[in-house]
C-alpha positions as a printed NumPy array, in Angstrom:
array([[ 48.814, -66.181, -11.74 ],
       [ 46.005, -67.653, -10.614],
       [ 42.473, -66.55 , -12.055],
       [ 38.981, -66.657, -10.332],
       [ 36.352, -66.505, -12.999],
       [ 32.85 , -65.44 , -11.585],
       [ 29.702, -65.487, -12.686],
       [ 27.821, -62.532, -11.353],
       [ 24.765, -63.177,  -8.51 ],
       [ 20.849, -63.627,  -9.298],
       [ 19.861, -60.534, -10.837],
       [ 16.709, -58.816, -11.835],
       [ 17.458, -59.37 , -16.156],
       [ 19.732, -59.084, -18.854],
       [ 20.098, -55.17 , -19.576],
       [ 23.155, -53.91 , -18.913],
       [ 21.563, -51.785, -15.72 ],
       [ 19.851, -55.057, -13.971],
       [ 20.456, -55.107, -10.664],
       [ 21.33 , -58.154,  -8.749],
       [ 17.988, -59.767,  -6.397],
       [ 17.989, -59.311,  -2.916],
       [ 19.034, -63.198,  -3.124],
       [ 22.127, -62.196,  -5.842],
       [ 22.947, -59.534,  -2.947],
       [ 23.516, -62.897,  -0.391],
       [ 24.943, -64.279,  -1.93 ],
       [ 27.75 , -61.97 ,  -3.303],
       [ 28.633, -61.54 ,   0.085],
       [ 28.853, -65.245,   0.842],
       [ 30.741, -65.228,  -2.731],
       [ 33.38 , -62.353,  -0.61 ],
       [ 33.188, -64.465,   2.207],
       [ 34.482, -67.089,   0.922],
       [ 36.781, -65.163,  -1.27 ],
       [ 38.326, -63.3  ,   1.643],
       [ 40.757, -65.278,   2.95 ],
       [ 42.885, -66.499,  -0.827],
       [ 44.352, -62.593,  -0.61 ],
       [ 42.83 , -61.884,  -4.133],
       [ 44.715, -59.216,  -4.993],
       [ 42.66 , -57.133,  -7.496],
       [ 39.108, -57.797,  -8.655],
       [ 37.973, -56.623, -11.736],
       [ 34.152, -56.649, -13.428],
       [ 32.291, -56.433, -16.88 ],
       [ 31.013, -52.409, -16.21 ],
       [ 27.375, -54.499, -15.823],
       [ 25.124, -52.926, -13.136],
       [ 24.688, -56.789, -11.915],
       [ 28.578, -57.938, -11.761],
       [ 29.845, -54.559, -10.597],
       [ 27.326, -55.144,  -7.384],
       [ 28.043, -59.189,  -6.981],
       [ 32.015, -57.697,  -6.864],
       [ 30.579, -55.195,  -4.009],
       [ 31.504, -57.158,  -1.258],
       [ 34.602, -58.54 ,  -1.92 ],
       [ 36.35 , -54.98 ,  -2.958],
       [ 34.813, -53.884,   0.409],
       [ 36.265, -56.593,   2.265],
       [ 39.602, -57.208,   0.45 ],
       [ 39.709, -52.492,   0.223],
       [ 40.474, -53.183,  -3.08 ],
       [ 39.341, -50.964,  -6.454],
       [ 37.313, -52.349,  -8.273],
       [ 38.404, -51.981, -11.804],
       [ 36.041, -52.42 , -15.041],
       [ 36.625, -53.44 , -18.512],
       [ 34.418, -53.676, -20.641],
       [ 35.621, -55.935, -22.876],
       [ 34.327, -58.052, -20.011],
       [ 30.766, -57.574, -20.362],
       [ 28.275, -60.21 , -22.085],
       [ 28.507, -62.   , -25.101],
       [ 25.423, -61.996, -26.894],
       [ 24.734, -64.696, -29.832],
       [ 22.003, -61.946, -31.556],
       [ 18.33 , -63.262, -31.859],
       [ 16.605, -65.208, -34.007],
       [ 12.575, -66.042, -34.951],
       [ 12.655, -68.96 , -33.721],
       [ 14.318, -70.409, -30.927],
       [ 14.324, -68.308, -28.287],
       [ 17.805, -67.443, -26.666],
       [ 18.507, -71.259, -25.252],
       [ 18.261, -72.067, -29.139],
       [ 20.542, -69.702, -30.035],
       [ 22.922, -70.151, -27.392],
       [ 23.552, -73.524, -28.423],
       [ 23.667, -73.274, -31.292],
       [ 26.433, -70.296, -31.161],
       [ 28.627, -72.735, -28.69 ],
       [ 28.845, -75.399, -31.054],
       [ 29.744, -73.486, -33.774],
       [ 32.403, -70.481, -32.188],
       [ 31.821, -68.588, -35.646],
       [ 28.629, -68.512, -35.946],
       [ 25.969, -65.503, -34.692],
       [ 22.903, -64.388, -35.527],
       [ 21.413, -60.668, -36.322],
       [ 22.92 , -58.213, -34.025],
       [ 24.915, -60.574, -32.33 ],
       [ 28.896, -61.906, -32.019],
       [ 30.066, -64.796, -32.967],
       [ 31.504, -67.51 , -29.413],
       [ 34.726, -66.954, -30.914],
       [ 34.518, -62.834, -31.112],
       [ 33.444, -62.557, -27.573],
       [ 36.059, -65.166, -26.43 ],
       [ 39.105, -63.479, -28.102],
       [ 38.13 , -60.144, -26.662],
       [ 37.523, -62.1  , -22.802],
       [ 41.083, -62.908, -23.848],
       [ 42.542, -59.917, -24.238],
       [ 41.345, -59.207, -20.869],
       [ 42.718, -61.304, -19.123],
       [ 46.105, -61.489, -21.223],
       [ 46.29 , -57.631, -20.236],
       [ 45.008, -58.366, -16.373],
       [ 48.056, -61.386, -16.565],
       [ 50.215, -58.5  , -17.68 ],
       [ 49.522, -56.709, -14.042],
       [ 51.558, -59.736, -12.23 ],
       [ 49.439, -60.292,  -8.881],
       [ 48.598, -63.382,  -8.283],
       [ 45.508, -64.357,  -7.291],
       [ 42.434, -61.928,  -9.132],
       [ 38.841, -61.944,  -9.195],
       [ 37.32 , -61.024, -12.562],
       [ 34.005, -61.23 , -12.792],
       [ 31.498, -61.388, -15.838],
       [ 28.951, -63.585, -17.624],
       [ 27.368, -66.662, -18.051],
       [ 28.259, -66.539, -21.852],
       [ 31.39 , -64.826, -22.012],
       [ 32.362, -66.466, -18.904],
       [ 31.667, -70.578, -21.182],
       [ 33.745, -69.215, -23.858],
       [ 36.468, -68.391, -21.975],
       [ 36.506, -71.74 , -19.848],
       [ 36.094, -73.261, -23.609],
       [ 39.21 , -71.813, -23.863],
       [ 41.207, -73.256, -21.383],
       [ 39.428, -76.839, -21.61 ],
       [ 37.479, -77.467, -24.926],
       [ 34.848, -79.374, -22.722],
       [ 33.303, -76.161, -21.414],
       [ 29.725, -76.087, -23.703],
       [ 26.33 , -75.718, -24.348],
       [ 25.067, -78.191, -21.546],
       [ 28.046, -76.689, -19.265],
       [ 26.658, -73.138, -19.168],
       [ 23.022, -73.929, -19.059],
       [ 24.627, -75.581, -15.391],
       [ 26.038, -72.285, -14.123],
       [ 24.712, -71.148, -11.122],
       [ 24.921, -67.911, -10.177],
       [ 26.881, -66.818,  -8.773],
       [ 29.737, -68.984,  -9.997],
       [ 33.332, -69.74 ,  -9.605],
       [ 35.925, -70.998, -11.737],
       [ 39.867, -71.262, -11.003],
       [ 42.325, -70.844, -13.675],
       [ 45.938, -70.673, -13.495],
       [ 47.052, -68.425, -16.431],
       [ 49.736, -69.833, -18.408],
       [ 48.159, -73.61 , -17.484],
       [ 45.97 , -75.956, -19.12 ],
       [ 42.87 , -77.032, -16.496],
       [ 40.171, -74.856, -14.754],
       [ 38.871, -76.175, -11.23 ],
       [ 35.52 , -75.616, -10.012],
       [ 34.488, -74.029,  -6.953],
       [ 30.85 , -73.605,  -7.743],
       [ 29.624, -76.977,  -7.103],
       [ 32.748, -79.421,  -5.888],
       [ 32.054, -79.452,  -2.217],
       [ 33.858, -76.127,  -1.56 ],
       [ 31.176, -73.69 ,  -2.867],
       [ 28.9  , -74.893,  -3.697],
       [ 24.497, -74.776,  -2.683],
       [ 25.189, -76.134,   0.825],
       [ 27.855, -73.135,   1.242],
       [ 25.349, -70.569,   0.286],
       [ 22.42 , -71.422,   1.812],
       [ 20.106, -72.507,  -0.713]])
């Protein structure tokens, strides 16, 4: 099974109700055009509005239902009085067991995301798109390749796209490696 792990398009905010920006909508259409020839058999998403809206052009083009799973929701490392989100994410991405008040550890987030992917893999579909969020995406990528961490999280684009062969090691980035980079998105 090939799983296409996708970060949602550019959004108006971080809340679960945050929508895509106009640019996010445009790039979601381009993402759908890029993915359509891959003959995806299923599309899964976090229930957040920005991920569902990123998936919308793809499910429309493929004629597939959008399936949502809470376990694909964004990872929240928590908040501290100082440091800001980037500082908090850096610490939490480097120490997978740590979390701040009101948050979850990176290990916990990765485990819940992997449990969703394991159930998706049991469907026996050959190619599946999974639209999620930058923090959880980075934790999942780290599971498949330990080199993915804070620096890679900072370099994610909206949207961004990675191909993972379930049951095998290795990740192929389709986001900036000439297959689906800014050139193809018109940025």
